[in-house]
Short mmCIF file of N, CA and C in Angstrom, two decimals:
data_model
loop_
_atom_site.label_atom_id
_atom_site.label_comp_id
_atom_site.label_asym_id
_atom_site.label_seq_id
_atom_site.Cartn_x
_atom_site.Cartn_y
_atom_site.Cartn_z
N MET A 1 -17.33 9.01 11.33
CA MET A 1 -15.93 9.41 11.33
C MET A 1 -15.04 8.16 11.32
N GLU A 2 -15.45 7.16 12.10
CA GLU A 2 -14.63 5.95 12.15
C GLU A 2 -14.61 5.24 10.80
N VAL A 3 -15.70 5.43 10.03
CA VAL A 3 -15.77 4.72 8.75
C VAL A 3 -14.63 5.16 7.84
N LEU A 4 -14.29 6.46 7.91
CA LEU A 4 -13.25 6.97 7.00
C LEU A 4 -11.95 6.20 7.21
N LYS A 5 -11.67 5.88 8.49
CA LYS A 5 -10.41 5.19 8.74
C LYS A 5 -10.38 3.85 8.03
N ILE A 6 -11.49 3.10 8.14
CA ILE A 6 -11.51 1.77 7.53
C ILE A 6 -11.46 1.89 6.02
N VAL A 7 -12.24 2.82 5.47
CA VAL A 7 -12.28 2.96 4.01
C VAL A 7 -10.90 3.38 3.50
N GLY A 8 -10.28 4.35 4.19
CA GLY A 8 -8.97 4.81 3.73
C GLY A 8 -7.94 3.71 3.78
N LEU A 9 -7.99 2.94 4.87
CA LEU A 9 -7.04 1.84 5.00
C LEU A 9 -7.22 0.84 3.86
N GLY A 10 -8.48 0.50 3.57
CA GLY A 10 -8.73 -0.49 2.52
C GLY A 10 -8.22 -0.02 1.18
N ILE A 11 -8.49 1.26 0.86
CA ILE A 11 -8.09 1.76 -0.46
C ILE A 11 -6.58 1.83 -0.57
N THR A 12 -5.90 2.29 0.51
CA THR A 12 -4.44 2.36 0.40
C THR A 12 -3.86 0.96 0.21
N ILE A 13 -4.45 -0.03 0.89
CA ILE A 13 -3.91 -1.39 0.72
C ILE A 13 -4.08 -1.83 -0.73
N CYS A 14 -5.24 -1.54 -1.31
CA CYS A 14 -5.45 -1.98 -2.71
C CYS A 14 -4.45 -1.30 -3.63
N ILE A 15 -4.26 0.01 -3.44
CA ILE A 15 -3.32 0.73 -4.32
C ILE A 15 -1.92 0.15 -4.17
N LEU A 16 -1.52 -0.07 -2.91
CA LEU A 16 -0.17 -0.61 -2.69
C LEU A 16 -0.04 -1.96 -3.36
N LEU A 17 -1.12 -2.76 -3.28
CA LEU A 17 -1.05 -4.09 -3.90
C LEU A 17 -0.77 -3.96 -5.39
N VAL A 18 -1.49 -3.03 -6.03
CA VAL A 18 -1.31 -2.90 -7.48
C VAL A 18 0.12 -2.45 -7.78
N VAL A 19 0.62 -1.51 -6.98
CA VAL A 19 1.97 -0.99 -7.26
C VAL A 19 3.00 -2.09 -7.09
N VAL A 20 2.90 -2.81 -5.97
CA VAL A 20 3.95 -3.79 -5.69
C VAL A 20 3.83 -4.98 -6.62
N LYS A 21 2.59 -5.25 -7.12
CA LYS A 21 2.45 -6.43 -7.98
C LYS A 21 3.30 -6.30 -9.23
N GLN A 22 3.43 -5.05 -9.74
CA GLN A 22 4.29 -4.90 -10.93
C GLN A 22 5.76 -5.07 -10.55
N VAL A 23 6.15 -4.48 -9.40
CA VAL A 23 7.58 -4.47 -9.07
C VAL A 23 8.01 -5.84 -8.62
N LYS A 24 7.21 -6.42 -7.66
CA LYS A 24 7.65 -7.71 -7.10
C LYS A 24 6.39 -8.52 -6.78
N PRO A 25 5.99 -9.47 -7.62
CA PRO A 25 4.70 -10.16 -7.44
C PRO A 25 4.62 -10.93 -6.13
N GLU A 26 5.73 -11.56 -5.69
CA GLU A 26 5.57 -12.42 -4.51
C GLU A 26 5.32 -11.59 -3.26
N LEU A 27 5.78 -10.31 -3.24
CA LEU A 27 5.56 -9.51 -2.03
C LEU A 27 4.11 -9.04 -1.95
N SER A 28 3.39 -9.09 -3.09
CA SER A 28 2.00 -8.59 -3.01
C SER A 28 1.19 -9.49 -2.08
N VAL A 29 1.53 -10.78 -2.02
CA VAL A 29 0.79 -11.66 -1.10
C VAL A 29 1.07 -11.22 0.34
N ALA A 30 2.33 -10.87 0.61
CA ALA A 30 2.67 -10.46 1.98
C ALA A 30 1.92 -9.19 2.34
N ILE A 31 1.86 -8.26 1.38
CA ILE A 31 1.15 -7.01 1.69
C ILE A 31 -0.33 -7.30 1.88
N LEU A 32 -0.87 -8.23 1.08
CA LEU A 32 -2.30 -8.56 1.23
C LEU A 32 -2.56 -9.08 2.64
N ILE A 33 -1.71 -10.02 3.10
CA ILE A 33 -1.92 -10.59 4.43
C ILE A 33 -1.75 -9.52 5.50
N ALA A 34 -0.69 -8.71 5.37
CA ALA A 34 -0.45 -7.68 6.38
C ALA A 34 -1.60 -6.68 6.40
N GLY A 35 -2.07 -6.30 5.21
CA GLY A 35 -3.16 -5.31 5.15
C GLY A 35 -4.42 -5.85 5.79
N SER A 36 -4.79 -7.08 5.46
CA SER A 36 -6.03 -7.60 6.06
C SER A 36 -5.84 -7.80 7.56
N CYS A 37 -4.61 -8.10 7.98
CA CYS A 37 -4.34 -8.20 9.43
C CYS A 37 -4.61 -6.86 10.10
N VAL A 38 -4.10 -5.78 9.50
CA VAL A 38 -4.28 -4.46 10.12
C VAL A 38 -5.77 -4.11 10.14
N MET A 39 -6.46 -4.41 9.01
CA MET A 39 -7.90 -4.10 8.99
C MET A 39 -8.61 -4.84 10.12
N MET A 40 -8.26 -6.13 10.29
CA MET A 40 -8.95 -6.92 11.33
C MET A 40 -8.70 -6.32 12.71
N ILE A 41 -7.45 -5.90 12.96
CA ILE A 41 -7.14 -5.36 14.29
C ILE A 41 -7.90 -4.07 14.51
N VAL A 42 -7.99 -3.24 13.45
CA VAL A 42 -8.73 -1.98 13.61
C VAL A 42 -10.20 -2.30 13.91
N ILE A 43 -10.75 -3.32 13.23
CA ILE A 43 -12.17 -3.64 13.45
C ILE A 43 -12.36 -4.22 14.84
N LEU A 44 -11.34 -4.97 15.32
CA LEU A 44 -11.48 -5.59 16.66
C LEU A 44 -11.74 -4.54 17.72
N LYS A 45 -11.19 -3.35 17.52
CA LYS A 45 -11.35 -2.33 18.57
C LYS A 45 -12.82 -2.02 18.79
N TYR A 46 -13.64 -2.09 17.71
CA TYR A 46 -15.05 -1.75 17.89
C TYR A 46 -15.79 -2.85 18.62
N PHE A 47 -15.21 -4.06 18.66
CA PHE A 47 -15.91 -5.14 19.35
C PHE A 47 -15.95 -4.89 20.85
N THR A 48 -14.92 -4.22 21.39
CA THR A 48 -14.81 -4.17 22.86
C THR A 48 -16.02 -3.46 23.45
N ASN A 49 -16.39 -2.27 22.87
CA ASN A 49 -17.54 -1.60 23.52
C ASN A 49 -18.82 -2.35 23.23
N LEU A 50 -18.82 -3.14 22.13
CA LEU A 50 -20.01 -3.95 21.86
C LEU A 50 -20.20 -4.98 22.96
N PHE A 51 -19.07 -5.57 23.40
CA PHE A 51 -19.20 -6.63 24.40
C PHE A 51 -19.63 -6.06 25.75
N SER A 52 -19.21 -4.82 26.05
CA SER A 52 -19.67 -4.27 27.34
C SER A 52 -21.18 -4.15 27.32
N ILE A 53 -21.76 -3.76 26.17
CA ILE A 53 -23.22 -3.67 26.09
C ILE A 53 -23.82 -5.06 26.29
N PHE A 54 -23.18 -6.07 25.67
CA PHE A 54 -23.69 -7.44 25.85
C PHE A 54 -23.70 -7.83 27.31
N ASP A 55 -22.61 -7.47 28.03
CA ASP A 55 -22.56 -7.87 29.44
C ASP A 55 -23.73 -7.25 30.21
N VAL A 56 -24.04 -5.98 29.91
CA VAL A 56 -25.16 -5.35 30.62
C VAL A 56 -26.43 -6.14 30.34
N ILE A 57 -26.64 -6.50 29.07
CA ILE A 57 -27.87 -7.24 28.72
C ILE A 57 -27.89 -8.56 29.46
N ILE A 58 -26.72 -9.21 29.54
CA ILE A 58 -26.68 -10.52 30.19
C ILE A 58 -27.11 -10.40 31.65
N GLU A 59 -26.57 -9.34 32.34
CA GLU A 59 -26.95 -9.23 33.75
C GLU A 59 -28.46 -8.96 33.87
N LYS A 60 -28.97 -8.11 32.98
CA LYS A 60 -30.40 -7.76 33.13
C LYS A 60 -31.25 -9.01 32.93
N THR A 61 -31.00 -9.76 31.82
CA THR A 61 -31.93 -10.85 31.52
C THR A 61 -31.57 -12.12 32.29
N GLY A 62 -30.35 -12.15 32.89
CA GLY A 62 -30.05 -13.32 33.71
C GLY A 62 -29.80 -14.57 32.90
N ILE A 63 -29.40 -14.40 31.59
CA ILE A 63 -29.10 -15.61 30.80
C ILE A 63 -27.83 -16.24 31.36
N ASP A 64 -27.73 -17.56 31.22
CA ASP A 64 -26.56 -18.28 31.72
C ASP A 64 -25.31 -17.79 31.00
N SER A 65 -24.28 -17.35 31.76
CA SER A 65 -23.11 -16.74 31.10
C SER A 65 -22.35 -17.79 30.30
N GLU A 66 -22.54 -19.08 30.59
CA GLU A 66 -21.82 -20.11 29.82
C GLU A 66 -22.28 -20.07 28.37
N LEU A 67 -23.60 -19.83 28.17
CA LEU A 67 -24.10 -19.74 26.79
C LEU A 67 -23.46 -18.54 26.09
N PHE A 68 -23.32 -17.44 26.84
CA PHE A 68 -22.77 -16.23 26.23
C PHE A 68 -21.33 -16.47 25.82
N SER A 69 -20.59 -17.25 26.64
CA SER A 69 -19.19 -17.50 26.24
C SER A 69 -19.17 -18.37 24.99
N CYS A 70 -20.18 -19.26 24.84
CA CYS A 70 -20.24 -20.05 23.59
C CYS A 70 -20.45 -19.11 22.41
N ILE A 71 -21.37 -18.17 22.58
CA ILE A 71 -21.64 -17.24 21.47
C ILE A 71 -20.38 -16.46 21.15
N LEU A 72 -19.65 -16.02 22.19
CA LEU A 72 -18.41 -15.27 21.94
C LEU A 72 -17.44 -16.12 21.15
N LYS A 73 -17.32 -17.41 21.54
CA LYS A 73 -16.38 -18.28 20.83
C LYS A 73 -16.78 -18.40 19.37
N ILE A 74 -18.09 -18.54 19.13
CA ILE A 74 -18.54 -18.70 17.75
C ILE A 74 -18.21 -17.45 16.95
N ILE A 75 -18.43 -16.27 17.55
CA ILE A 75 -18.11 -15.03 16.83
C ILE A 75 -16.62 -14.99 16.53
N GLY A 76 -15.80 -15.39 17.50
CA GLY A 76 -14.35 -15.37 17.28
C GLY A 76 -13.94 -16.29 16.16
N ILE A 77 -14.52 -17.53 16.19
CA ILE A 77 -14.16 -18.48 15.13
C ILE A 77 -14.56 -17.92 13.78
N GLY A 78 -15.80 -17.40 13.71
CA GLY A 78 -16.27 -16.85 12.44
C GLY A 78 -15.36 -15.73 11.96
N TYR A 79 -14.91 -14.93 12.91
CA TYR A 79 -14.06 -13.78 12.59
C TYR A 79 -12.77 -14.25 11.95
N LEU A 80 -12.10 -15.22 12.60
CA LEU A 80 -10.81 -15.67 12.08
C LEU A 80 -11.00 -16.41 10.76
N ILE A 81 -12.07 -17.19 10.66
CA ILE A 81 -12.29 -17.94 9.42
C ILE A 81 -12.49 -16.97 8.26
N GLU A 82 -13.25 -15.90 8.52
CA GLU A 82 -13.51 -14.94 7.45
C GLU A 82 -12.20 -14.31 7.02
N PHE A 83 -11.34 -14.02 7.99
CA PHE A 83 -10.04 -13.42 7.66
C PHE A 83 -9.22 -14.34 6.77
N SER A 84 -9.05 -15.60 7.20
CA SER A 84 -8.14 -16.49 6.45
C SER A 84 -8.76 -16.90 5.13
N ALA A 85 -10.10 -17.11 5.10
CA ALA A 85 -10.70 -17.49 3.82
C ALA A 85 -10.57 -16.35 2.83
N GLY A 86 -10.69 -15.10 3.31
CA GLY A 86 -10.53 -13.97 2.41
C GLY A 86 -9.13 -13.91 1.83
N VAL A 87 -8.14 -14.13 2.68
CA VAL A 87 -6.76 -14.08 2.18
C VAL A 87 -6.55 -15.20 1.18
N CYS A 88 -7.05 -16.40 1.50
CA CYS A 88 -6.82 -17.54 0.59
C CYS A 88 -7.48 -17.26 -0.76
N SER A 89 -8.72 -16.78 -0.74
CA SER A 89 -9.38 -16.60 -2.04
C SER A 89 -8.76 -15.44 -2.81
N ASP A 90 -8.18 -14.47 -2.10
CA ASP A 90 -7.54 -13.35 -2.81
C ASP A 90 -6.27 -13.79 -3.50
N THR A 91 -5.53 -14.71 -2.87
CA THR A 91 -4.30 -15.13 -3.54
C THR A 91 -4.62 -16.08 -4.69
N GLY A 92 -5.90 -16.36 -4.95
CA GLY A 92 -6.22 -17.09 -6.16
C GLY A 92 -6.67 -18.51 -5.94
N ASN A 93 -6.33 -19.13 -4.80
CA ASN A 93 -6.74 -20.53 -4.63
C ASN A 93 -8.00 -20.59 -3.78
N SER A 94 -9.14 -20.60 -4.49
CA SER A 94 -10.42 -20.57 -3.76
C SER A 94 -10.73 -21.93 -3.17
N SER A 95 -10.09 -23.00 -3.65
CA SER A 95 -10.42 -24.31 -3.08
C SER A 95 -9.97 -24.36 -1.63
N ILE A 96 -8.78 -23.79 -1.34
CA ILE A 96 -8.31 -23.78 0.05
C ILE A 96 -9.25 -22.93 0.89
N ALA A 97 -9.72 -21.81 0.32
CA ALA A 97 -10.64 -20.96 1.08
C ALA A 97 -11.89 -21.75 1.45
N ASP A 98 -12.40 -22.54 0.48
CA ASP A 98 -13.61 -23.32 0.80
C ASP A 98 -13.31 -24.31 1.91
N LYS A 99 -12.12 -24.91 1.89
CA LYS A 99 -11.82 -25.88 2.96
C LYS A 99 -11.75 -25.19 4.31
N VAL A 100 -11.17 -23.99 4.32
CA VAL A 100 -11.09 -23.25 5.59
C VAL A 100 -12.50 -22.95 6.09
N VAL A 101 -13.38 -22.54 5.16
CA VAL A 101 -14.75 -22.22 5.57
C VAL A 101 -15.44 -23.48 6.08
N LEU A 102 -15.20 -24.62 5.42
CA LEU A 102 -15.83 -25.87 5.88
C LEU A 102 -15.36 -26.20 7.29
N GLY A 103 -14.03 -26.10 7.51
CA GLY A 103 -13.51 -26.37 8.85
C GLY A 103 -14.13 -25.45 9.87
N GLY A 104 -14.29 -24.18 9.51
CA GLY A 104 -14.89 -23.23 10.43
C GLY A 104 -16.31 -23.61 10.78
N LYS A 105 -17.07 -24.03 9.76
CA LYS A 105 -18.46 -24.41 10.03
C LYS A 105 -18.50 -25.55 11.02
N ILE A 106 -17.65 -26.57 10.79
CA ILE A 106 -17.69 -27.74 11.67
C ILE A 106 -17.31 -27.32 13.09
N LEU A 107 -16.29 -26.45 13.21
CA LEU A 107 -15.88 -26.03 14.56
C LEU A 107 -17.00 -25.27 15.24
N ILE A 108 -17.67 -24.39 14.47
CA ILE A 108 -18.76 -23.62 15.08
C ILE A 108 -19.85 -24.57 15.54
N PHE A 109 -20.12 -25.62 14.74
CA PHE A 109 -21.17 -26.56 15.13
C PHE A 109 -20.78 -27.28 16.43
N ILE A 110 -19.49 -27.62 16.53
CA ILE A 110 -19.05 -28.31 17.75
C ILE A 110 -19.21 -27.40 18.95
N VAL A 111 -18.83 -26.12 18.78
CA VAL A 111 -18.93 -25.20 19.92
C VAL A 111 -20.38 -24.96 20.27
N ALA A 112 -21.27 -25.05 19.27
CA ALA A 112 -22.67 -24.74 19.54
C ALA A 112 -23.41 -25.92 20.15
N MET A 113 -22.75 -27.09 20.26
CA MET A 113 -23.48 -28.26 20.75
C MET A 113 -24.09 -28.03 22.14
N PRO A 114 -23.36 -27.47 23.14
CA PRO A 114 -23.99 -27.28 24.46
C PRO A 114 -25.29 -26.48 24.39
N ILE A 115 -25.32 -25.48 23.49
CA ILE A 115 -26.54 -24.67 23.41
C ILE A 115 -27.68 -25.56 22.94
N ILE A 116 -27.37 -26.42 21.96
CA ILE A 116 -28.45 -27.27 21.41
C ILE A 116 -28.93 -28.25 22.47
N THR A 117 -27.99 -28.86 23.21
CA THR A 117 -28.44 -29.81 24.25
C THR A 117 -29.24 -29.07 25.32
N ASN A 118 -28.81 -27.84 25.64
CA ASN A 118 -29.55 -27.04 26.62
C ASN A 118 -30.99 -26.84 26.15
N LEU A 119 -31.11 -26.48 24.85
CA LEU A 119 -32.45 -26.26 24.29
C LEU A 119 -33.27 -27.54 24.39
N LEU A 120 -32.64 -28.69 24.06
CA LEU A 120 -33.40 -29.96 24.11
C LEU A 120 -33.89 -30.23 25.53
N ASP A 121 -33.02 -29.98 26.52
CA ASP A 121 -33.47 -30.25 27.90
C ASP A 121 -34.71 -29.41 28.20
N ILE A 122 -34.66 -28.12 27.78
CA ILE A 122 -35.81 -27.25 28.10
C ILE A 122 -37.06 -27.81 27.44
N VAL A 123 -36.94 -28.21 26.16
CA VAL A 123 -38.13 -28.68 25.43
C VAL A 123 -38.67 -29.95 26.09
N ILE A 124 -37.72 -30.85 26.45
CA ILE A 124 -38.20 -32.08 27.07
C ILE A 124 -38.89 -31.77 28.40
N GLY A 125 -38.35 -30.78 29.11
CA GLY A 125 -38.98 -30.41 30.38
C GLY A 125 -40.41 -29.92 30.18
N LEU A 126 -40.66 -29.26 29.02
CA LEU A 126 -42.01 -28.70 28.81
C LEU A 126 -43.02 -29.82 28.59
N ILE A 127 -42.55 -30.91 27.93
CA ILE A 127 -43.54 -31.96 27.60
C ILE A 127 -43.97 -32.64 28.89
N PRO A 128 -45.29 -32.75 29.19
CA PRO A 128 -45.74 -33.34 30.48
C PRO A 128 -45.48 -34.83 30.55
N MET B 1 0.40 0.97 14.66
CA MET B 1 -0.43 -0.09 14.07
C MET B 1 -1.40 0.59 13.11
N GLY B 2 -1.05 0.48 11.83
CA GLY B 2 -1.95 1.09 10.88
C GLY B 2 -1.33 1.02 9.51
N VAL B 3 -1.44 2.12 8.80
CA VAL B 3 -0.98 2.08 7.41
C VAL B 3 0.54 2.06 7.37
N ASP B 4 1.19 2.56 8.47
CA ASP B 4 2.64 2.71 8.35
C ASP B 4 3.34 1.37 8.12
N ILE B 5 2.80 0.31 8.78
CA ILE B 5 3.47 -0.99 8.60
C ILE B 5 3.36 -1.43 7.15
N ILE B 6 2.18 -1.21 6.55
CA ILE B 6 1.99 -1.67 5.17
C ILE B 6 2.89 -0.87 4.23
N LEU B 7 2.98 0.45 4.50
CA LEU B 7 3.86 1.27 3.66
C LEU B 7 5.31 0.81 3.81
N LYS B 8 5.69 0.42 5.03
CA LYS B 8 7.07 -0.05 5.24
C LYS B 8 7.32 -1.30 4.41
N ILE B 9 6.35 -2.23 4.42
CA ILE B 9 6.53 -3.46 3.64
C ILE B 9 6.63 -3.15 2.16
N ALA B 10 5.77 -2.24 1.69
CA ALA B 10 5.83 -1.89 0.26
C ALA B 10 7.19 -1.27 -0.06
N ALA B 11 7.68 -0.41 0.86
CA ALA B 11 8.98 0.23 0.61
C ALA B 11 10.07 -0.83 0.52
N ILE B 12 10.03 -1.81 1.43
CA ILE B 12 11.04 -2.87 1.38
C ILE B 12 10.97 -3.60 0.06
N GLY B 13 9.75 -3.88 -0.40
CA GLY B 13 9.60 -4.61 -1.66
C GLY B 13 10.22 -3.85 -2.81
N ILE B 14 9.88 -2.55 -2.90
CA ILE B 14 10.41 -1.76 -4.01
C ILE B 14 11.92 -1.63 -3.89
N LEU B 15 12.41 -1.47 -2.65
CA LEU B 15 13.86 -1.32 -2.45
C LEU B 15 14.59 -2.57 -2.92
N THR B 16 14.05 -3.75 -2.57
CA THR B 16 14.74 -4.97 -3.00
C THR B 16 14.74 -5.06 -4.52
N ALA B 17 13.65 -4.62 -5.16
CA ALA B 17 13.62 -4.68 -6.62
C ALA B 17 14.72 -3.78 -7.19
N VAL B 18 14.85 -2.57 -6.62
CA VAL B 18 15.87 -1.64 -7.13
C VAL B 18 17.26 -2.22 -6.91
N VAL B 19 17.49 -2.73 -5.69
CA VAL B 19 18.82 -3.30 -5.41
C VAL B 19 19.11 -4.44 -6.36
N ASN B 20 18.06 -5.23 -6.64
CA ASN B 20 18.25 -6.35 -7.56
C ASN B 20 18.71 -5.86 -8.93
N GLN B 21 18.01 -4.81 -9.44
CA GLN B 21 18.38 -4.30 -10.76
C GLN B 21 19.82 -3.80 -10.75
N VAL B 22 20.17 -3.02 -9.70
CA VAL B 22 21.51 -2.41 -9.66
C VAL B 22 22.56 -3.51 -9.65
N LEU B 23 22.34 -4.52 -8.80
CA LEU B 23 23.35 -5.59 -8.72
C LEU B 23 23.43 -6.34 -10.04
N LYS B 24 22.26 -6.48 -10.71
CA LYS B 24 22.29 -7.23 -11.98
C LYS B 24 23.12 -6.48 -13.00
N TYR B 25 22.92 -5.11 -13.05
CA TYR B 25 23.73 -4.35 -14.02
C TYR B 25 25.19 -4.40 -13.64
N ALA B 26 25.47 -4.46 -12.30
CA ALA B 26 26.88 -4.49 -11.89
C ALA B 26 27.49 -5.85 -12.19
N GLY B 27 26.66 -6.79 -12.65
CA GLY B 27 27.23 -8.07 -13.03
C GLY B 27 27.21 -9.10 -11.94
N LYS B 28 26.77 -8.74 -10.73
CA LYS B 28 26.79 -9.70 -9.62
C LYS B 28 25.39 -10.33 -9.51
N ASP B 29 25.12 -11.32 -10.37
CA ASP B 29 23.76 -11.86 -10.40
C ASP B 29 23.44 -12.65 -9.15
N GLU B 30 24.43 -13.42 -8.64
CA GLU B 30 24.09 -14.28 -7.50
C GLU B 30 23.77 -13.43 -6.28
N ILE B 31 24.48 -12.30 -6.09
CA ILE B 31 24.17 -11.45 -4.94
C ILE B 31 22.79 -10.82 -5.13
N ALA B 32 22.42 -10.55 -6.39
CA ALA B 32 21.10 -9.97 -6.63
C ALA B 32 20.02 -10.92 -6.15
N THR B 33 20.13 -12.20 -6.53
CA THR B 33 19.10 -13.15 -6.07
C THR B 33 19.10 -13.24 -4.55
N LEU B 34 20.32 -13.19 -3.94
CA LEU B 34 20.36 -13.27 -2.47
C LEU B 34 19.67 -12.06 -1.86
N SER B 35 19.87 -10.88 -2.46
CA SER B 35 19.25 -9.69 -1.86
C SER B 35 17.74 -9.79 -1.99
N THR B 36 17.27 -10.31 -3.13
CA THR B 36 15.81 -10.46 -3.25
C THR B 36 15.30 -11.42 -2.19
N LEU B 37 16.03 -12.53 -2.01
CA LEU B 37 15.61 -13.50 -0.99
C LEU B 37 15.57 -12.84 0.38
N ALA B 38 16.60 -12.04 0.70
CA ALA B 38 16.64 -11.40 2.02
C ALA B 38 15.44 -10.48 2.19
N GLY B 39 15.11 -9.72 1.13
CA GLY B 39 13.96 -8.82 1.22
C GLY B 39 12.69 -9.58 1.51
N VAL B 40 12.49 -10.67 0.78
CA VAL B 40 11.25 -11.43 0.98
C VAL B 40 11.20 -12.00 2.39
N VAL B 41 12.34 -12.49 2.88
CA VAL B 41 12.34 -13.09 4.23
C VAL B 41 12.01 -12.03 5.28
N ILE B 42 12.60 -10.85 5.12
CA ILE B 42 12.33 -9.79 6.12
C ILE B 42 10.84 -9.47 6.13
N VAL B 43 10.27 -9.34 4.93
CA VAL B 43 8.85 -8.97 4.85
C VAL B 43 8.00 -10.06 5.47
N LEU B 44 8.35 -11.32 5.17
CA LEU B 44 7.54 -12.41 5.73
C LEU B 44 7.63 -12.42 7.25
N LEU B 45 8.81 -12.13 7.81
CA LEU B 45 8.91 -12.10 9.27
C LEU B 45 8.00 -11.02 9.84
N MET B 46 7.97 -9.85 9.20
CA MET B 46 7.07 -8.79 9.70
C MET B 46 5.63 -9.24 9.63
N VAL B 47 5.27 -9.93 8.53
CA VAL B 47 3.87 -10.35 8.38
C VAL B 47 3.52 -11.38 9.44
N ILE B 48 4.46 -12.31 9.70
CA ILE B 48 4.19 -13.32 10.72
C ILE B 48 3.99 -12.66 12.07
N ASP B 49 4.82 -11.62 12.34
CA ASP B 49 4.67 -10.92 13.61
C ASP B 49 3.28 -10.31 13.73
N MET B 50 2.78 -9.73 12.62
CA MET B 50 1.44 -9.11 12.68
C MET B 50 0.36 -10.15 12.85
N ILE B 51 0.51 -11.31 12.20
CA ILE B 51 -0.53 -12.34 12.32
C ILE B 51 -0.60 -12.84 13.75
N SER B 52 0.58 -13.02 14.39
CA SER B 52 0.53 -13.50 15.78
C SER B 52 -0.11 -12.43 16.66
N ASP B 53 0.15 -11.16 16.34
CA ASP B 53 -0.47 -10.08 17.09
C ASP B 53 -2.00 -10.17 16.96
N LEU B 54 -2.47 -10.38 15.73
CA LEU B 54 -3.92 -10.47 15.51
C LEU B 54 -4.50 -11.64 16.30
N PHE B 55 -3.86 -12.81 16.23
CA PHE B 55 -4.42 -13.98 16.90
C PHE B 55 -4.45 -13.76 18.40
N ASN B 56 -3.41 -13.09 18.95
CA ASN B 56 -3.42 -12.86 20.41
C ASN B 56 -4.59 -11.96 20.80
N THR B 57 -4.80 -10.88 20.03
CA THR B 57 -5.90 -9.98 20.42
C THR B 57 -7.23 -10.70 20.29
N VAL B 58 -7.39 -11.51 19.23
CA VAL B 58 -8.68 -12.21 19.08
C VAL B 58 -8.86 -13.17 20.23
N GLN B 59 -7.79 -13.90 20.59
CA GLN B 59 -7.92 -14.89 21.66
C GLN B 59 -8.25 -14.19 22.98
N LYS B 60 -7.58 -13.07 23.21
CA LYS B 60 -7.83 -12.36 24.49
C LYS B 60 -9.26 -11.83 24.49
N LEU B 61 -9.72 -11.33 23.35
CA LEU B 61 -11.02 -10.66 23.33
C LEU B 61 -12.14 -11.67 23.43
N PHE B 62 -12.03 -12.76 22.66
CA PHE B 62 -13.16 -13.70 22.60
C PHE B 62 -13.01 -14.81 23.62
N THR B 63 -12.06 -14.63 24.58
CA THR B 63 -11.89 -15.63 25.67
C THR B 63 -11.93 -17.04 25.12
N PHE B 64 -11.01 -17.36 24.22
CA PHE B 64 -10.96 -18.75 23.68
C PHE B 64 -10.57 -19.73 24.77
#
């Protein structure tokens, strides 16, 4: 049932884009950004119950919650990067989209560094 | 928060186009360009408001 909402929203945005592109081309970019913004917010709602399940898993397995916050940050960065890269490539300039994606990758790598150092400590601990 | 905002923006876009045409036929070309500019600015302000809304929810949700 929830799928219909997302599909309907996407299709109406596309139709509106086509209509407004003939009447006023510069506003089509604004509608594109606003539409993808609304889609992202609608999708964000499904994340909340997903995270509650994650919290239950975290308590059961006893994983360090600092790692989990790193994972959350990475998901958030990926989420925003996907949003802005999509808007950039839709307005026609894919080079800017690639730069946004590159920046996102580097940021994700920086955020993931603690996890990697954590892993290295564990591995070094195993070696006698 | 949904389709209504996008429909509102589309309506503003079409309305500015119509106002532009009417003013152009009435001979007031400079006011026509100003009305188009005003329409675009209004729409951009609404879009900026939505983007800040999105970033706030993402920041709150993913505990940045």
